mmCIF file of C-alpha atoms in Angstrom:
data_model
loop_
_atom_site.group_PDB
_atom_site.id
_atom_site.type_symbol
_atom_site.label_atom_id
_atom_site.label_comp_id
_atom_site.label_asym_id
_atom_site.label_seq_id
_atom_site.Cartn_x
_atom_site.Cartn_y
_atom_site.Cartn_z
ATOM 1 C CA UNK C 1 0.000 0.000 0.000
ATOM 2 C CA UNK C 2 2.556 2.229 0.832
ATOM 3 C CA UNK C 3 6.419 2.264 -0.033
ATOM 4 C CA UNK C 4 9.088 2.109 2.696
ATOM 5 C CA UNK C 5 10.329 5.563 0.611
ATOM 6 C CA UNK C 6 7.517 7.136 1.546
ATOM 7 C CA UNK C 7 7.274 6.835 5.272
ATOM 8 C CA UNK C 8 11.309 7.620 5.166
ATOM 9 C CA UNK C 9 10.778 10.418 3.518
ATOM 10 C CA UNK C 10 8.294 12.080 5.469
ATOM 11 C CA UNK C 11 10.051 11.129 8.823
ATOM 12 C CA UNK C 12 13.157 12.584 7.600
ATOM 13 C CA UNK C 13 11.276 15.929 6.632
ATOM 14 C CA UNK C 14 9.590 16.362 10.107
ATOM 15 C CA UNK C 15 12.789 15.268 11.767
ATOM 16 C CA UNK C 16 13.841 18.637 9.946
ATOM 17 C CA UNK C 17 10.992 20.540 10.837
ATOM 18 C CA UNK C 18 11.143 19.369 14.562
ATOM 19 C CA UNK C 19 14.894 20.500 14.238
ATOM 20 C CA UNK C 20 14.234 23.813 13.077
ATOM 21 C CA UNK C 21 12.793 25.430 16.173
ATOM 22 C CA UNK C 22 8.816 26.951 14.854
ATOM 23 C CA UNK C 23 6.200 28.188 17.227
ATOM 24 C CA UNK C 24 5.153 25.106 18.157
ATOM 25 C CA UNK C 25 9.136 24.199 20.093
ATOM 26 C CA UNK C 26 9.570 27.880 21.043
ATOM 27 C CA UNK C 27 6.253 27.635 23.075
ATOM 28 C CA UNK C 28 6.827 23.856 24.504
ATOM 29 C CA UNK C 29 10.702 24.710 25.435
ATOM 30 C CA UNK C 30 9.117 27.901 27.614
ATOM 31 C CA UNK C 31 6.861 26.400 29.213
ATOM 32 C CA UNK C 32 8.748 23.705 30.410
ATOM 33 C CA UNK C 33 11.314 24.845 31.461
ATOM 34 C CA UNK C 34 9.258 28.067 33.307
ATOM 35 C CA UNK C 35 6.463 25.641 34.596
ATOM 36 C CA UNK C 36 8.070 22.262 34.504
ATOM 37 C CA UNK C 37 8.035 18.719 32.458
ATOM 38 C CA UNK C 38 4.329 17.515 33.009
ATOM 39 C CA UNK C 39 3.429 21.172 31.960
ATOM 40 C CA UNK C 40 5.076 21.042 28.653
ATOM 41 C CA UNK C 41 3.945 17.513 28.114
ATOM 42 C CA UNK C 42 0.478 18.979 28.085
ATOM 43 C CA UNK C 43 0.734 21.288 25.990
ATOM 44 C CA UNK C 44 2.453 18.812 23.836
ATOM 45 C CA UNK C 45 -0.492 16.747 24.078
ATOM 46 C CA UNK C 46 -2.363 19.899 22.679
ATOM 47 C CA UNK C 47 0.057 19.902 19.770
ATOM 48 C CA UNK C 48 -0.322 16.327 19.147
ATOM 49 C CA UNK C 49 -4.138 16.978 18.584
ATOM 50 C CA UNK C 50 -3.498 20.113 16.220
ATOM 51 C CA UNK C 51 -1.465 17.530 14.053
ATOM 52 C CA UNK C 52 -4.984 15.454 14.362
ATOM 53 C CA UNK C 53 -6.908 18.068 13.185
ATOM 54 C CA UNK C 54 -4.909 19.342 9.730
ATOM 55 C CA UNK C 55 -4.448 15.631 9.585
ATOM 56 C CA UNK C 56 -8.138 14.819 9.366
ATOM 57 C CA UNK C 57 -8.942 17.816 7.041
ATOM 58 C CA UNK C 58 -6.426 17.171 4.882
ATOM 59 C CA UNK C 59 -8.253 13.639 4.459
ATOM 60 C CA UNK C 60 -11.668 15.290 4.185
ATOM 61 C CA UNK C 61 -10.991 16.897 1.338
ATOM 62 C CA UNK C 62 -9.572 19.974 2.053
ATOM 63 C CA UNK C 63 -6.563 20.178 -0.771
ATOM 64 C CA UNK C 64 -9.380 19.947 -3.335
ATOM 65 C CA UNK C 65 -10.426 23.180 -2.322
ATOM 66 C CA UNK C 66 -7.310 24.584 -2.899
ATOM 67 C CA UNK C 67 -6.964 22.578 -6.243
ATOM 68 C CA UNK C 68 -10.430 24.319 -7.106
ATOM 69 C CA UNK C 69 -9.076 28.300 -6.014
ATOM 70 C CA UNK C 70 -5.007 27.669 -6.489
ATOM 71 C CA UNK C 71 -5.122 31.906 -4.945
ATOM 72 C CA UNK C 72 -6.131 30.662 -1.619
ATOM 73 C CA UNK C 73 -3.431 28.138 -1.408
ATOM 74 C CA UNK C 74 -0.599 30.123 -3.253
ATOM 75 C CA UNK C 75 -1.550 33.458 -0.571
ATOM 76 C CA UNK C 76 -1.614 30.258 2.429
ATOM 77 C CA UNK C 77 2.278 28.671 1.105
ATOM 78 C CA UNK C 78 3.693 32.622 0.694
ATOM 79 C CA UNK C 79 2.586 33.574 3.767
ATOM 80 C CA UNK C 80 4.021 30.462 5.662
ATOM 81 C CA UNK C 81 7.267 30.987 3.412
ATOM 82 C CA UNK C 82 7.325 34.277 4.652
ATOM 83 C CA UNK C 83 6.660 34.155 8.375
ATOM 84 C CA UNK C 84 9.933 31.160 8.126
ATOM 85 C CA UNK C 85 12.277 33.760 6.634
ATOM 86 C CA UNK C 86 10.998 36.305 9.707
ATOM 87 C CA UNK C 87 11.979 32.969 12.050
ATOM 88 C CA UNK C 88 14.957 33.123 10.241
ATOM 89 C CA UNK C 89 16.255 36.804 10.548
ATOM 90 C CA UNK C 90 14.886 36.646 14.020
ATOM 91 C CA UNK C 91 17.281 33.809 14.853
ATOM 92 C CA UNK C 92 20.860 35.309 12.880
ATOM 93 C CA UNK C 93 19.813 39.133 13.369
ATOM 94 C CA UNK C 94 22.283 40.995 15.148
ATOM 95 C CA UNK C 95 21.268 40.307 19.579
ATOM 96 C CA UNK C 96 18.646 37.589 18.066
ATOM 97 C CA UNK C 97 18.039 35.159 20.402
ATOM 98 C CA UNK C 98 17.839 31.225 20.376
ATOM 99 C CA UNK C 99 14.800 29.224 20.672
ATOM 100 C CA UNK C 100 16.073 27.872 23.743
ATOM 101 C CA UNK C 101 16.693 31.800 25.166
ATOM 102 C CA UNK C 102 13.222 31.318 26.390
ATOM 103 C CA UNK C 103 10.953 33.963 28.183
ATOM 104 C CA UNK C 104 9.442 33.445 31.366
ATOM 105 C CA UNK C 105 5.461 32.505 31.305
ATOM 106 C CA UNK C 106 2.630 32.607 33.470
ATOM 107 C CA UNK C 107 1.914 29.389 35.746
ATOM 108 C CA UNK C 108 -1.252 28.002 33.641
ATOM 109 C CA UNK C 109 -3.854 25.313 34.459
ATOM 110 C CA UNK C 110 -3.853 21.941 32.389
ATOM 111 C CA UNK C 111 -6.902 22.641 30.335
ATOM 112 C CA UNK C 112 -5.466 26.035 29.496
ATOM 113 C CA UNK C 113 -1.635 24.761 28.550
ATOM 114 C CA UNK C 114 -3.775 21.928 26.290
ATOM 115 C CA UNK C 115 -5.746 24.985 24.843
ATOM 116 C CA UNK C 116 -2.459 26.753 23.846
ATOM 117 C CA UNK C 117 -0.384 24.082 22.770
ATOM 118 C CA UNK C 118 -3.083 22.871 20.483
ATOM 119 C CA UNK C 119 -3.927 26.813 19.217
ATOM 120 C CA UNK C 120 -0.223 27.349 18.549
ATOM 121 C CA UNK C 121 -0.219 24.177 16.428
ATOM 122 C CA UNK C 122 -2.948 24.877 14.656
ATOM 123 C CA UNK C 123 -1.836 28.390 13.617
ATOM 124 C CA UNK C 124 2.035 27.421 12.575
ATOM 125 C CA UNK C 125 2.310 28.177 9.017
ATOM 126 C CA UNK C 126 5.353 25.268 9.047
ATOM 127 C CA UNK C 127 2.168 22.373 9.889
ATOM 128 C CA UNK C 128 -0.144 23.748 7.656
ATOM 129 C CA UNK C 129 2.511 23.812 5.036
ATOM 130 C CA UNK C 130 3.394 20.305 5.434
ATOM 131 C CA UNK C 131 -0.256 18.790 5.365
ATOM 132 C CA UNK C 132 -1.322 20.715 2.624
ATOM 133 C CA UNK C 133 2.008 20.812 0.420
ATOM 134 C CA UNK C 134 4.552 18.369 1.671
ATOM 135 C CA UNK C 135 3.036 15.935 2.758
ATOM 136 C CA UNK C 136 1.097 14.872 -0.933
ATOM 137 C CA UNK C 137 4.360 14.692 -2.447
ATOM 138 C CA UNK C 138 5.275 11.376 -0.682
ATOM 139 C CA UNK C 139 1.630 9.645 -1.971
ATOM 140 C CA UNK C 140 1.972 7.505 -5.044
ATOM 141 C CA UNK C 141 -1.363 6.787 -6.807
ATOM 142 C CA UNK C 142 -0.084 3.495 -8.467
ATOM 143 C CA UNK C 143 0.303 2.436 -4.734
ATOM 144 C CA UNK C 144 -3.828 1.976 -4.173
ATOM 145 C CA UNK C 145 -6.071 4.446 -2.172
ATOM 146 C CA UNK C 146 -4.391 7.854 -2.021
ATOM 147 C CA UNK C 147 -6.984 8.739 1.425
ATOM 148 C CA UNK C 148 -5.223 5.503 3.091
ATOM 149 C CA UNK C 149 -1.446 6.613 2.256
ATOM 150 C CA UNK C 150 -2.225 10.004 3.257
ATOM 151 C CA UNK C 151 -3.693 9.213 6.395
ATOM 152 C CA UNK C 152 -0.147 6.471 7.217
ATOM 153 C CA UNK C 153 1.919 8.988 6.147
ATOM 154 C CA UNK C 154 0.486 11.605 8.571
ATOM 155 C CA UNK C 155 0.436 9.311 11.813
ATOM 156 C CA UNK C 156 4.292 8.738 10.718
ATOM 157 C CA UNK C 157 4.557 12.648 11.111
ATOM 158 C CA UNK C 158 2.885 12.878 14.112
ATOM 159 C CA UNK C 159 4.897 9.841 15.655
ATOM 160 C CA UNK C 160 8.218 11.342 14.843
ATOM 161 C CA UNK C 161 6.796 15.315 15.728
ATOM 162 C CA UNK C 162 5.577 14.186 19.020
ATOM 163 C CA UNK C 163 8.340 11.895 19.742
ATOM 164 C CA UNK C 164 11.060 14.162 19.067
ATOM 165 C CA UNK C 165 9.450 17.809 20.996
ATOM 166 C CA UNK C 166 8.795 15.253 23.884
ATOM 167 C CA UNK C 167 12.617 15.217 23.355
ATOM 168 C CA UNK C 168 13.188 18.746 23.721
ATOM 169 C CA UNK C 169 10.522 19.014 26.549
ATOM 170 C CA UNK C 170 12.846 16.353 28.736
ATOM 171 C CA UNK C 171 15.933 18.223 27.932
ATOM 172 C CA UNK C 172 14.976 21.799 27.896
ATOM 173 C CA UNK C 173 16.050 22.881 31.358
ATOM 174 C CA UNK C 174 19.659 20.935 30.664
ATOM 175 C CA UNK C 175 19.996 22.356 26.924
ATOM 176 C CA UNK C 176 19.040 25.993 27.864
ATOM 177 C CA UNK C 177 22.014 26.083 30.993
ATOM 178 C CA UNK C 178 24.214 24.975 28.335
ATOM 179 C CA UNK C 179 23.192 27.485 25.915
ATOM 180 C CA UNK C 180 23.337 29.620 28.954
ATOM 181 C CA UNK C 181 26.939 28.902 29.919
ATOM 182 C CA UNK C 182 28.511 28.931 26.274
ATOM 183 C CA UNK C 183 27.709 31.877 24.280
ATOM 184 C CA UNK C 184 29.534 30.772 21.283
ATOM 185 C CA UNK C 185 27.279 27.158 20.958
ATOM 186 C CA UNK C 186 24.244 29.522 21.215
ATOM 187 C CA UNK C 187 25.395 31.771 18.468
ATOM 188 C CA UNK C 188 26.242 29.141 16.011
ATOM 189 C CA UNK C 189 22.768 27.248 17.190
ATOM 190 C CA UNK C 190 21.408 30.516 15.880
ATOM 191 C CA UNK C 191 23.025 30.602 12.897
ATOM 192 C CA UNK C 192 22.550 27.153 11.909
ATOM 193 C CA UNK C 193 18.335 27.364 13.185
ATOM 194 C CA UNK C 194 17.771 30.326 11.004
ATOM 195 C CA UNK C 195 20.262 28.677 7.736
ATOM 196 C CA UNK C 196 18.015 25.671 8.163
ATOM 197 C CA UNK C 197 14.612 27.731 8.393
ATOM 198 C CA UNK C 198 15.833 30.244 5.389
ATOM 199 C CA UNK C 199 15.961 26.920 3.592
ATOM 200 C CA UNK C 200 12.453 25.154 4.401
ATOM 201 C CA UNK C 201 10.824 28.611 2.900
ATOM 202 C CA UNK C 202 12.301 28.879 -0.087
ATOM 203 C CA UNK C 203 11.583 24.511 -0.283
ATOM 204 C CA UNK C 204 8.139 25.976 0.455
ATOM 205 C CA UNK C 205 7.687 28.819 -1.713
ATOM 206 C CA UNK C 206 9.554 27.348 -5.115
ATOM 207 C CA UNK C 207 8.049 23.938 -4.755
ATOM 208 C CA UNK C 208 5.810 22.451 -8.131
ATOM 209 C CA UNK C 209 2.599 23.903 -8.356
ATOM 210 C CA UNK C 210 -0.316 21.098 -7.962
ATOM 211 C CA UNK C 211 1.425 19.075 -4.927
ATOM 212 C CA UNK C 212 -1.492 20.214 -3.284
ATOM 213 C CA UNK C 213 -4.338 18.406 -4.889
ATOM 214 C CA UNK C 214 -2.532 15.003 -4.936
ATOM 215 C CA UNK C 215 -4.757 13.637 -1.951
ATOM 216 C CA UNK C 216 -8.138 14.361 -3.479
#
């Protein structure tokens, strides 16, 4: 049904993503290490349900829409090619900061840090990019029901996204007193974050037109 390719492929492309610190790490790296572990394992389980959500749209139907008015979906990929490169000149600006130079935030309640991780998931231009353009690339028609392989494909995402912020979450407090104590590691983390998120928009905005209507 589906190739061994395929599900490499897309791990290896949200291993990148999860990599290149978005929204969605900034906010789970702050709030656990200003409120603690089981705090930004909540909100992680908040992300985990925003993947759920473009996941399940994405299988209703909602890259035909797209195919049908291409403007929508060209304005959606520019803008989230866009808000990257402002990631990106964020992170190697002169005094930009890492993603692991977090800010200090408010002590929240469980329902509310589930609320916000799945909000900030929901509005990061890097997962709506990757459901609605990426992610098609990797289905192969000649391989059965296109639904089916999108659907595989997007639990694989959502395995290795959740997997590897849980990563971060667990080692945030240890990674950021590094960063902390070695100036130079945090400068070239910078560097090497916003090289890495320069490259994912121009991936996003140069990429062939129609990938988005290949899981109608």
């Amino acid at each position: 049904m589906i190739g061994l390719g395929a599900i490499a492929g897309i791990a290896l492309v949200e291993l990148g993503m999860v990599l290149t610190p978005g929204p969605n790490m900034i906010y789970l790296v702050s709030r656990s290490i200003s409120q603690g572990r089981r705090a930004g394992l909540i909100s992680l389980a908040g992300v985990a349900l925003g993947f759920l959500a473009y996941l399940f749209a994405v299988s209703a139907g909602i890259a035909t829409v797209f195919a049908l008015v291409p403007e929508i979906y060209l304005a959606i990929k520019l803008a989230g090619a866009g808000y990257l490169l402002w990631l990106a000149w964020k992170a190697v600006r002169p005094g930009g900061r890492s993603a692991v130079a977090t800010q200090d935030l408010e002590q929240d309640r469980p329902r509310k840090l589930f609320l916000m991780g799945f909000l900030t998931c929901l509005l990061n231009p890097k997962v709506a990019i990757l459901y609605i353009s990426l992610l098609p690339q990797f289905v192969d028609p000649e391989r059965g029901h296109v639904g089916l392989q999108g659907l595989l494909l997007g639990l694989t995402q959502i395995a290795v996204g959740v997997a590897g912020n849980a990563f971060f979450i667990v080692t945030a407090g240890s990674v950021a007193g590094f960063f902390a104590r070695h100036p130079l590691w945090q400068r070239l983390h910078r560097y090497a974050m916003g090289t890495a998120l320069a490259g994912f928009a121009v991936k996003i905005a140069t990429e062939r037109p129609g990938a988005a209507v290949a899981l109608r």
